[in-house]
Amino acid sequence: MKNEVKIHEVDPSLNTRRSFLKLGGLTLVTAGLVMAGCSDNDNDEPMEDTSLPGVRNGVFDLGSGDFGVLTYAYALEQLEADFYTKVVNASGFNATFNDIERQVLTDLYHHEVIHRDFFKAALTGGLPDPSSQLLPSLAFNYGSLNFNSRTEVLATAKALEDTGVAAYNGAGKLIKTPAYLLLAGKIVSVEARHASAIRSLINPNSSDFAGDDIVSTSSGLDAAKDPSKILPIAGGFITTKFTAKYLP
C-alpha cells in the first residue's frame, strides 16, 4: 500500500537566534487567526472524495489537496511537539544541557506545541466533518533513545528539524490556496531557524548552521522532499497507523 506509515563551549550567536525563535512563535499565533477564517473552497462545486482526510478501508488516510497537506503537516507537528515535550520533561534535562541549550530547547518546545495546536484548530474549523476527518492524536515510540543524553537528543532534534524543513518545502507546490501557502512559508521559516539553532548547538562557531548537506551549493536553497520521502522517516517514531495514498 502506497506511503503507509506505522503511526507505530556555546556559540554566542545563539542568544540572537533565541530572540528570532521567540518572534517566530508569537507571529504564528496571529497567523492562525487568519487561517482559521479562510474558506477552503470559493465555489459550491463538490470536492473530490480523495481531498478529504478520513478513514478509508479501516485506516485513516491524510487525503489530498490543501486538506491533505495541512493534515500531513499536522502529523509532523504532532511528532515534533511530542519529542520536545519529552526532552524538556526528561529527568536529567537541567543536568544534561547548559543554560543556553536549555533556553533554546525550551523555546523549540513552545513553538512546536503552538504549531501542533494551530493546525488542529485550523483543521477543526475548516473540515466539513472534523469529528471523522480530523487526524487523531498520534502515538510515538523513540525506541532506545536516551532523553538524558545530550548527543542523542541533539542528533534526533537535528534529524527532525532538517526533515521538517524539507517536508514544508516539498509540500509547498501542492498547496492551492494562497493564504495557506503564505502560512506554510511562515512556518517553514521558523522550522529553518530551529534547524539552524540545533546545528549551532552541536557544532558551535562553525558553518554547520547552513551546511552544504542541507543548502545546495548550486541553488542556495534548502532541500525539498515529497511526502512519500518524508513519511517513512517520520514513521520510524510514529506507532499509530495511517496512509497517504493521495499525496505524492
C-alpha atoms as one frame of an Amber mdcrd trajectory, in Angstrom:
protein
   0.000   0.000   0.000   1.472   3.357  -1.068   3.007   5.600   1.587   1.737
   3.544   4.529   3.188   4.612   7.823   3.029   2.942  11.197   1.865   5.919
  13.371   3.608   2.617  15.495  31.669  25.696  24.587  28.418  27.743  23.486
  28.077  29.860  20.288  27.363  33.499  21.386  25.165  33.980  18.323  22.588
  31.677  19.876  21.384  34.488  22.125  20.380  36.373  18.988  18.876  33.241
  17.486  16.691  32.823  20.576  15.131  36.243  20.004  14.275  35.236  16.440
  12.763  31.981  17.669  10.522  33.807  20.116   9.335  36.244  17.448   8.566
  33.376  15.096   6.345  31.684  17.643   4.461  34.861  18.503   3.862  35.700
  14.841   2.365  32.290  14.217  -0.296  32.755  16.863  -1.621  35.779  14.971
  -1.345  33.998  11.644  -3.506  31.184  12.983  -6.454  33.541  13.280  -6.205
  34.322   9.572  -6.015  30.698   8.526  -8.933  29.607  10.684 -11.079  32.201
   8.943 -10.127  31.237   5.376 -12.589  29.388   3.218 -11.237  26.156   1.763
 -13.407  26.442  -1.336 -14.537  29.548  -3.203 -17.401  27.864  -5.019 -20.120
  25.337  -4.392 -18.644  22.563  -6.509 -18.263  19.325  -4.528 -14.721  18.369
  -3.638 -13.277  15.090  -4.838 -13.586  12.313  -2.282  -9.802  11.960  -2.002
  -9.350  15.586  -0.975 -10.815  14.989   2.458  -8.903  13.121   5.142 -10.657
  10.312   6.933 -10.916   6.575   7.422 -10.789   4.526   4.213 -10.929   0.737
   4.363 -10.440   0.889   8.104  -7.315   3.068   8.044  -7.079   6.845   8.356
  -5.797   8.464   5.150  -4.433  12.008   5.000  -6.351  12.897   1.840  -5.084
  15.165  -0.928  -5.023  18.833  -1.952  -4.951  21.551   0.670  -6.629  19.483
   3.395  -4.260  16.587   2.722  -1.210  18.837   3.009  -2.483  20.514   6.178
  -3.216  17.131   7.747   0.242  15.922   6.716   1.766  18.992   8.405  -0.391
  18.357  11.487   1.020  14.824  11.752   4.600  16.088  11.570   3.955  18.844
  14.092   2.448  16.310  16.486   5.710  14.374  16.279   7.927  17.399  16.893
   5.754  18.655  19.753   5.817  15.240  21.411   9.594  14.937  21.019  10.391
  18.304  22.587   7.834  17.728  25.348   9.779  14.619  26.307  13.091  16.484
  26.009  12.216  19.306  28.408  10.493  16.953  30.853  13.312  14.403  30.971
  14.632  13.770  34.476  18.137  14.921  33.569  17.211  17.952  31.439  18.817
  20.526  33.757  21.959  18.464  34.285  22.339  17.371  30.658  22.157  20.783
  28.970  23.751  24.121  29.815  21.760  27.347  30.264  21.719  28.408  26.605
  20.898  24.903  25.407  18.008  24.633  27.839  16.682  28.008  26.723  16.823
  27.059  23.032  15.249  23.639  23.558  12.504  25.154  25.722  11.764  27.739
  23.029  11.543  24.974  20.418   9.196  23.046  22.684   6.856  26.036  22.962
   6.944  26.691  19.211   6.171  23.119  18.225   3.265  22.916  20.654   1.920
  26.137  19.111   2.335  24.669  15.614   0.550  21.467  16.580  -2.354  23.231
  18.251  -2.564  25.732  15.403  -3.063  23.012  12.792  -5.577  21.213  14.972
  -7.634  24.385  15.392  -7.394  25.310  11.709  -8.448  21.850  10.528 -11.223
  21.641  13.102 -12.582  24.938  11.811 -12.160  24.099   8.124 -13.060  20.446
   7.665 -16.726  19.711   6.828 -16.890  16.978   9.500 -13.924  17.253  11.883
 -15.348  14.517  14.104 -14.453  11.975  11.415 -11.990  13.877   9.226  -9.530
  15.290  11.784  -6.377  13.221  12.210  -6.477  11.755  15.732  -3.780  12.313
  18.312  -0.894  10.087  17.305   1.197   7.762  19.464   5.004   7.710  19.342
   7.888   5.427  20.234  11.513   6.579  20.269  12.978   3.144  20.829  16.236
   3.200  22.769  16.694   6.980  22.550  18.113   8.253  25.837  16.471  11.606
  26.591  19.173  12.236  29.214  21.919  12.051  26.577  22.889  15.386  25.049
  24.405  13.711  21.997  21.360  11.541  21.268  18.792  14.278  21.871  20.545
  16.850  19.689  21.181  14.319  16.911  17.487  13.394  16.872  16.451  17.053
  17.012  18.727  17.777  14.045  17.182  14.954  12.039  13.629  16.046  12.871
  14.230  19.724  12.123  16.052  19.092   8.841  13.281  16.704   7.827  10.613
  19.232   8.792  12.140  21.957   6.631  12.414  19.605   3.648   8.809  18.487
   4.231   7.358  22.016   4.159   9.480  22.951   1.154   8.333  19.865  -0.713
   4.666  20.337   0.160   4.520  23.975  -0.942   3.870  23.102  -4.578   0.830
  21.037  -3.524  -0.960  23.953  -1.821  -3.535  25.755  -3.977  -4.995  28.321
  -1.575  -2.744  31.427  -1.417  -3.482  32.066   2.262  -2.430  28.528   3.177
   0.745  28.823   1.097   1.646  32.083   2.844   1.199  30.492   6.245   3.225
  27.421   5.277   6.006  29.782   4.215   5.922  31.494   7.609   6.043  28.180
   9.453   8.916  26.766   7.393  10.930  29.919   8.133  10.544  29.146  11.846
  11.434  25.489  11.292  14.587  26.584   9.435  15.575  28.708  12.426  15.061
  25.666  14.628  17.307  23.568  12.384  19.971  26.283  12.388  19.874  26.631
  16.185  20.225  22.894  16.770  23.135  22.650  14.345  24.874  25.522  16.155
  24.422  23.739  19.491  26.004  20.587  18.083  28.921  22.333  16.363  29.340
  25.895  17.677  31.342  28.526  15.817  31.056  26.612  12.559  29.205  26.928
   9.265  27.054  23.871  10.008  24.037  26.079  10.705  23.711  26.286   6.907
  25.811  23.303   5.899  26.280  22.051   2.356  24.391  18.903   3.326  21.146
  20.886   3.562  21.707  24.035   1.484  22.510  23.387  -2.184  25.765  24.969
  -3.295  24.342  25.433  -6.793  20.928  26.934  -5.981  21.457  28.307  -2.476
  18.192  26.643  -1.416  17.195  24.172   1.273  16.215  20.645   0.319  12.603
  19.937  -0.683  11.107  16.450  -0.419   7.706  14.971  -1.265   5.555  13.376
   1.457   6.452   9.909   0.138  10.088  10.633   1.027   9.361  12.231   4.399
   6.763   9.882   5.895   8.971   6.774   6.013  11.475   8.792   8.073   8.869
  10.222  10.449   7.153   6.829  10.565  10.118   5.440  12.446   8.792   7.267
  15.506   5.026   7.105  14.861   3.172   3.998  16.008  -0.384   4.934  15.025
  -1.159   3.552  11.573  -2.253   5.852   8.723  -1.816   6.128   4.966  -1.024
   8.910   2.496  -2.279   7.265  -0.694  -3.244  10.512  -2.424  -0.129  12.569
  -1.706   2.931  12.297  -3.988
